[in-house]
XYZ file of C-alpha atoms in Angstrom:
398
model
C -36.615 -150.673 100.095
C -37.748 -148.429 97.381
C -37.971 -144.634 97.894
C -40.358 -142.452 95.987
C -38.820 -139.823 93.727
C -40.710 -136.689 92.966
C -40.145 -135.177 89.611
C -40.877 -131.498 89.058
C -40.704 -129.196 86.083
C -37.175 -128.020 85.340
C -36.319 -125.161 83.023
C -33.341 -125.855 80.900
C -31.454 -122.866 79.478
C -29.449 -123.608 76.371
C -25.749 -122.759 76.458
C -26.060 -120.628 73.353
C -28.665 -118.461 75.069
C -26.341 -117.884 78.035
C -23.520 -116.874 75.756
C -25.724 -114.399 73.924
C -26.786 -112.792 77.224
C -23.130 -112.416 78.249
C -22.375 -110.631 75.000
C -25.240 -108.192 75.591
C -23.995 -107.297 79.071
C -20.502 -106.628 77.666
C -21.922 -104.293 75.058
C -23.806 -102.389 77.738
C -20.599 -101.880 79.772
C -18.723 -100.641 76.734
C -21.445 -98.149 75.899
C -21.447 -96.817 79.475
C -17.683 -96.320 79.405
C -17.902 -94.574 76.039
C -20.604 -92.264 77.378
C -18.478 -91.343 80.421
C -15.497 -90.624 78.196
C -17.577 -88.383 75.964
C -18.907 -86.499 78.974
C -15.375 -85.918 80.288
C -14.208 -84.716 76.892
C -17.149 -82.346 76.606
C -16.504 -81.019 80.121
C -12.803 -80.480 79.327
C -13.660 -78.638 76.140
C -16.161 -76.463 77.971
C -13.605 -75.655 80.688
C -10.959 -74.895 78.055
C -13.290 -72.518 76.230
C -14.146 -70.865 79.531
C -10.466 -70.411 80.412
C -9.710 -69.052 76.953
C -12.520 -66.521 77.258
C -11.341 -65.509 80.725
C -7.762 -65.059 79.507
C -9.028 -62.957 76.603
C -11.039 -60.721 78.910
C -8.131 -60.425 81.359
C -5.830 -59.409 78.496
C -8.305 -56.785 77.292
C -8.756 -55.514 80.842
C -4.992 -55.303 81.335
C -4.685 -53.198 78.183
C -7.357 -50.782 79.436
C -5.850 -50.171 82.902
C -2.950 -47.645 82.803
C -1.037 -49.235 85.680
C -1.113 -52.663 84.001
C -0.199 -51.221 80.631
C 2.869 -49.504 82.103
C 4.305 -52.730 83.553
C 6.989 -54.436 81.493
C 6.464 -57.909 82.966
C 3.381 -60.058 82.458
C 0.976 -59.738 85.367
C -1.012 -62.550 86.904
C -4.805 -62.493 86.803
C -5.239 -61.513 90.438
C -2.947 -58.491 90.036
C -4.806 -57.364 86.915
C -8.147 -57.608 88.707
C -6.802 -55.768 91.747
C -5.421 -52.931 89.629
C -8.657 -52.763 87.644
C -10.683 -52.412 90.852
C -8.346 -49.669 92.064
C -8.625 -47.884 88.714
C -12.428 -47.997 88.849
C -12.373 -46.631 92.404
C -10.118 -43.819 91.247
C -12.444 -42.938 88.369
C -15.447 -42.915 90.694
C -13.640 -40.647 93.151
C -12.724 -38.256 90.343
C -16.269 -38.038 89.015
C -17.689 -37.636 92.514
C -15.347 -34.747 93.359
C -14.635 -32.932 90.121
C -18.114 -31.482 89.687
C -16.798 -27.922 89.495
C -14.427 -28.237 92.464
C -10.946 -28.115 91.002
C -11.503 -25.981 87.891
C -14.045 -23.548 86.451
C -16.737 -25.071 84.290
C -15.655 -23.133 81.200
C -12.155 -24.704 81.263
C -11.513 -28.060 79.678
C -8.975 -30.514 81.072
C -6.566 -29.800 78.226
C -6.796 -26.039 78.781
C -6.218 -26.474 82.511
C -3.162 -28.650 81.870
C -1.775 -26.012 79.505
C -2.265 -23.275 82.102
C -0.579 -25.331 84.826
C 2.443 -26.108 82.666
C 2.781 -22.481 81.568
C 2.564 -21.237 85.150
C 5.030 -23.815 86.448
C 7.481 -23.385 83.552
C 8.284 -27.061 83.789
C 6.874 -30.462 83.007
C 4.372 -32.673 84.778
C 5.259 -36.286 85.499
C 4.011 -39.239 87.542
C 6.288 -41.929 88.985
C 5.229 -45.176 90.653
C 6.540 -45.366 94.211
C 7.099 -49.131 94.138
C 9.570 -49.389 91.230
C 10.259 -45.790 90.229
C 8.741 -46.307 86.783
C 7.547 -43.232 84.865
C 3.799 -43.635 84.342
C 3.095 -40.270 82.724
C 5.076 -37.272 81.516
C 3.833 -34.172 79.720
C 5.018 -33.155 76.271
C 6.784 -30.098 77.715
C 9.573 -32.386 78.960
C 11.111 -32.051 75.501
C 11.708 -28.333 76.118
C 13.738 -29.020 79.267
C 15.334 -32.464 78.992
C 15.074 -32.907 75.197
C 13.326 -36.253 75.682
C 10.032 -37.044 74.000
C 7.096 -38.609 75.788
C 7.780 -41.955 74.155
C 11.398 -41.926 75.337
C 10.418 -41.770 79.019
C 7.042 -43.510 79.359
C 7.477 -46.864 81.055
C 11.168 -46.245 81.764
C 12.780 -46.174 85.197
C 13.216 -42.710 86.666
C 16.502 -43.819 88.215
C 18.010 -44.261 84.742
C 18.005 -40.499 84.125
C 18.898 -39.437 87.677
C 22.364 -38.503 88.830
C 23.824 -41.480 90.763
C 24.408 -39.339 93.860
C 20.765 -38.240 93.892
C 19.197 -41.709 93.750
C 19.196 -42.115 97.540
C 17.518 -38.745 98.032
C 14.810 -39.595 95.519
C 14.252 -42.995 97.153
C 13.565 -41.192 100.415
C 10.835 -39.189 98.707
C 9.281 -42.265 97.105
C 9.435 -44.349 100.279
C 8.102 -41.691 102.643
C 4.608 -42.137 101.245
C 4.225 -45.306 103.334
C 6.863 -45.485 106.033
C 5.408 -47.805 108.624
C 4.452 -50.867 106.538
C 7.487 -50.879 104.250
C 10.298 -49.323 106.300
C 12.208 -48.516 103.120
C 13.683 -45.160 104.098
C 17.205 -44.962 102.690
C 19.991 -43.183 104.540
C 21.642 -40.752 102.131
C 25.063 -41.325 103.722
C 25.184 -45.083 104.187
C 22.751 -46.076 101.384
C 21.173 -48.534 103.836
C 17.484 -48.832 104.764
C 16.578 -47.114 108.003
C 13.870 -48.477 110.286
C 11.510 -45.822 111.532
C 9.625 -45.801 114.828
C 7.035 -43.381 113.498
C 3.570 -43.973 114.980
C 0.935 -45.176 112.591
C -1.132 -42.049 113.028
C 1.788 -39.874 111.962
C 2.623 -42.010 108.952
C -0.853 -41.482 107.590
C -0.072 -37.791 107.285
C 2.635 -38.521 104.732
C 0.399 -39.486 101.794
C -0.574 -36.330 99.933
C 1.993 -34.120 101.698
C 3.307 -31.258 99.558
C 7.045 -30.654 99.632
C 9.959 -29.935 97.325
C 13.423 -31.363 96.787
C 16.335 -30.988 94.403
C 17.698 -33.601 92.043
C 19.649 -33.708 88.810
C 18.273 -35.254 85.647
C 20.164 -36.194 82.525
C 19.518 -34.390 79.263
C 19.510 -36.247 75.995
C 22.827 -34.537 75.249
C 24.249 -36.103 78.466
C 24.425 -32.761 80.312
C 23.315 -32.469 83.901
C 20.325 -30.290 84.716
C 19.193 -29.358 88.172
C 15.525 -29.895 88.981
C 13.145 -28.750 91.674
C 9.980 -30.803 92.091
C 6.897 -29.813 94.056
C 5.591 -33.257 94.885
C 2.368 -34.893 96.011
C 2.790 -38.467 97.226
C 0.805 -41.339 98.597
C -2.110 -41.472 96.145
C -2.696 -43.297 92.916
C -4.059 -40.845 90.397
C -4.643 -40.728 86.718
C -3.837 -37.693 84.595
C -7.096 -35.933 85.307
C -6.386 -36.033 89.017
C -2.835 -34.830 88.682
C -4.034 -31.368 87.721
C -6.359 -31.176 90.693
C -3.515 -32.268 92.973
C -1.707 -29.007 92.239
C -4.907 -27.074 92.935
C -5.237 -28.385 96.505
C -7.589 -31.300 95.944
C -8.544 -33.131 99.131
C -7.167 -36.625 99.493
C -9.591 -39.533 99.108
C -10.244 -41.787 102.057
C -8.083 -44.816 102.476
C -9.274 -47.938 100.734
C -8.499 -51.527 101.441
C -5.059 -52.907 102.124
C -4.298 -53.700 98.500
C -5.102 -50.237 97.220
C -2.834 -48.549 99.736
C 0.228 -50.069 98.067
C -0.649 -48.461 94.730
C 0.913 -45.069 95.399
C 2.682 -42.718 93.059
C 4.496 -39.401 93.084
C 2.880 -36.545 91.145
C 5.381 -33.770 90.517
C 6.207 -30.695 88.475
C 9.881 -30.510 87.488
C 11.354 -27.050 86.937
C 14.775 -25.761 86.052
C 16.331 -24.237 89.144
C 18.944 -21.614 88.261
C 21.552 -20.875 90.877
C 21.236 -17.523 92.570
C 24.993 -17.095 92.258
C 24.591 -16.394 88.540
C 22.195 -13.533 89.192
C 24.004 -11.500 91.840
C 27.436 -11.137 90.272
C 26.424 -7.792 88.826
C 26.003 -6.430 92.357
C 29.316 -5.022 93.401
C 30.186 -5.396 97.088
C 31.165 -1.740 97.137
C 28.063 -0.419 95.379
C 26.409 2.330 97.369
C 22.810 1.432 96.603
C 21.462 -2.051 97.217
C 17.893 -3.275 97.118
C 16.226 -3.865 100.466
C 15.781 -7.622 100.178
C 15.061 -10.251 102.771
C 18.328 -12.087 103.449
C 18.593 -15.537 101.919
C 19.494 -18.049 104.610
C 20.050 -21.769 104.927
C 20.685 -24.021 107.908
C 23.520 -26.514 108.243
C 24.625 -28.892 110.978
C 28.262 -29.816 111.513
C 30.299 -32.271 113.519
C 32.804 -30.840 115.962
C 35.552 -31.066 113.322
C 33.486 -29.070 110.817
C 32.083 -31.852 108.619
C 28.609 -31.329 107.204
C 26.002 -33.575 108.846
C 22.923 -31.858 107.440
C 22.312 -29.113 104.887
C 19.081 -27.274 104.208
C 17.989 -27.543 100.581
C 17.960 -23.744 100.304
C 21.741 -23.980 100.163
C 21.385 -25.053 96.548
C 19.996 -21.626 95.669
C 23.042 -19.943 97.149
C 25.932 -22.335 96.601
C 24.814 -24.470 93.687
C 25.661 -27.644 95.619
C 22.981 -30.166 96.410
C 22.714 -31.115 100.093
C 23.895 -34.652 99.386
C 27.041 -33.267 97.745
C 28.077 -31.364 100.866
C 27.239 -33.998 103.485
C 30.393 -35.744 104.672
C 32.775 -33.024 103.491
C 34.494 -30.432 105.685
C 33.429 -26.807 105.603
C 37.099 -25.806 105.555
C 37.407 -27.273 102.054
C 35.295 -24.410 100.687
C 36.637 -21.439 102.652
C 38.899 -18.834 101.101
C 42.386 -19.357 102.562
C 42.602 -15.786 103.816
C 39.400 -16.228 105.852
C 40.377 -19.486 107.562
C 42.234 -17.879 110.546
C 39.265 -15.861 111.858
C 36.845 -18.704 111.078
C 39.024 -21.079 113.091
C 38.926 -18.626 115.977
C 35.113 -18.466 115.842
C 35.009 -22.263 115.649
C 37.017 -22.623 118.855
C 34.886 -20.011 120.591
C 31.595 -21.745 119.852
C 32.991 -25.085 121.064
C 33.966 -23.564 124.409
C 30.922 -21.360 124.980
C 27.194 -22.202 125.066
C 26.405 -18.802 123.582
C 25.873 -18.021 119.913
C 28.858 -16.854 117.906
C 28.558 -14.677 114.814
C 31.380 -14.920 112.311
C 32.793 -12.175 110.170
C 31.811 -12.039 106.528
C 33.743 -14.771 104.735
C 33.976 -16.270 101.261
C 32.612 -19.717 100.465
C 33.441 -21.453 97.190
C 30.351 -22.284 95.133
C 29.947 -25.159 92.726
C 30.755 -22.854 89.812
C 34.133 -22.066 91.350
C 33.411 -18.480 92.350
C 33.298 -17.319 95.971
C 30.063 -16.322 97.697
C 30.033 -13.866 100.601
C 28.399 -15.435 103.666
C 28.001 -14.661 107.332
C 27.139 -17.407 109.808
C 25.695 -17.618 113.280
C 27.013 -20.708 115.060
C 25.652 -22.373 118.180
C 26.750 -25.608 119.809
C 24.304 -28.282 120.901
C 25.277 -29.916 124.186
C 24.041 -33.193 125.573
C 21.783 -32.276 128.518
C 23.137 -35.185 130.577
C 26.852 -35.178 129.837
C 27.155 -31.468 128.876
C 29.404 -32.517 125.987
C 29.163 -30.813 122.597
C 27.524 -33.146 120.088
C 27.276 -30.939 116.998
C 27.137 -27.354 115.739
C 24.151 -25.623 114.168
C 24.894 -22.829 111.699
C 22.498 -20.243 110.278
C 24.183 -19.003 107.113
C 23.109 -15.760 105.427
C 24.004 -14.551 101.943
C 25.672 -11.142 101.938
C 25.164 -9.210 98.688
């Protein structure tokens, strides 16, 4: 049986034509890949140029900001930007406040600085509270310490301090922000002390005016005693440092980052010992000036060791408080005065009443003896009634 076959039109594609189409599709794929590669390269070059420009601007910005310029290590971009923002805020606060507030209009900044330095008879300096680095020092430092501005700028303040005074200075630098950092250093143990100060009280520390004694090294390696009237807890440029001594109000607190940028603004002065000025007064002279007695407070353990010394003792004795703490008061007494002082010591330990000593001689740092009279009182524990320490009010007798 025969079947019918239907024949239809059939399109025949030559093999050569198929091969040519395959080659065209391969060329298209190659061109697409090349285009993608070129786009990636262009994007990388654009990003590289952008990063280079950003690094250039960050470097220029770092050179313009005083805090960045004073740092010895290379700062990251975020730190540079943060310091730049703080610097701009500081400048804005200065311009918003200094419209005739802190100086007369006829005085320039340079003239005001000259007047302050002449009145203080010292030198102005600024120290960063975080690392103790000297950020600014006036030219008058050469008249006192024989260092030039270039010798001290950017250097650590601790390098020119007496080793025994470092702990005392750290207390002053750390007290600008006690609660967050808890970096108060015990002058006896050299260990950090945790403070339970309420946050509201700690905010009173920034900008507080106070004074302390320390010894700085001269260029001739001689020790010089310094008194510094300090203002802490604010980051200020040179223009603000003058207004700080004139009673400028503190700016409001900024954000959390700006609070860590604090510095100490101080005037350092030579502090002569009063013992060098009263030797000409003879104890037997008939006529003496009617002066207010010079006094200082000290606290002692029951065996006579110094636990605390008021800084006014430096004016009288020449010793810094940190030099006396831990030593016994009997080490400085004249041997002939020890018997009646021992008797007064026993009396104050046995009685809750005040005991006034006879006039006695106390050896000063210069080796001469200073005439003192003390009023001793024992402090007793209100629960156990035991004596915990002695409080002495010491008066200079001319």
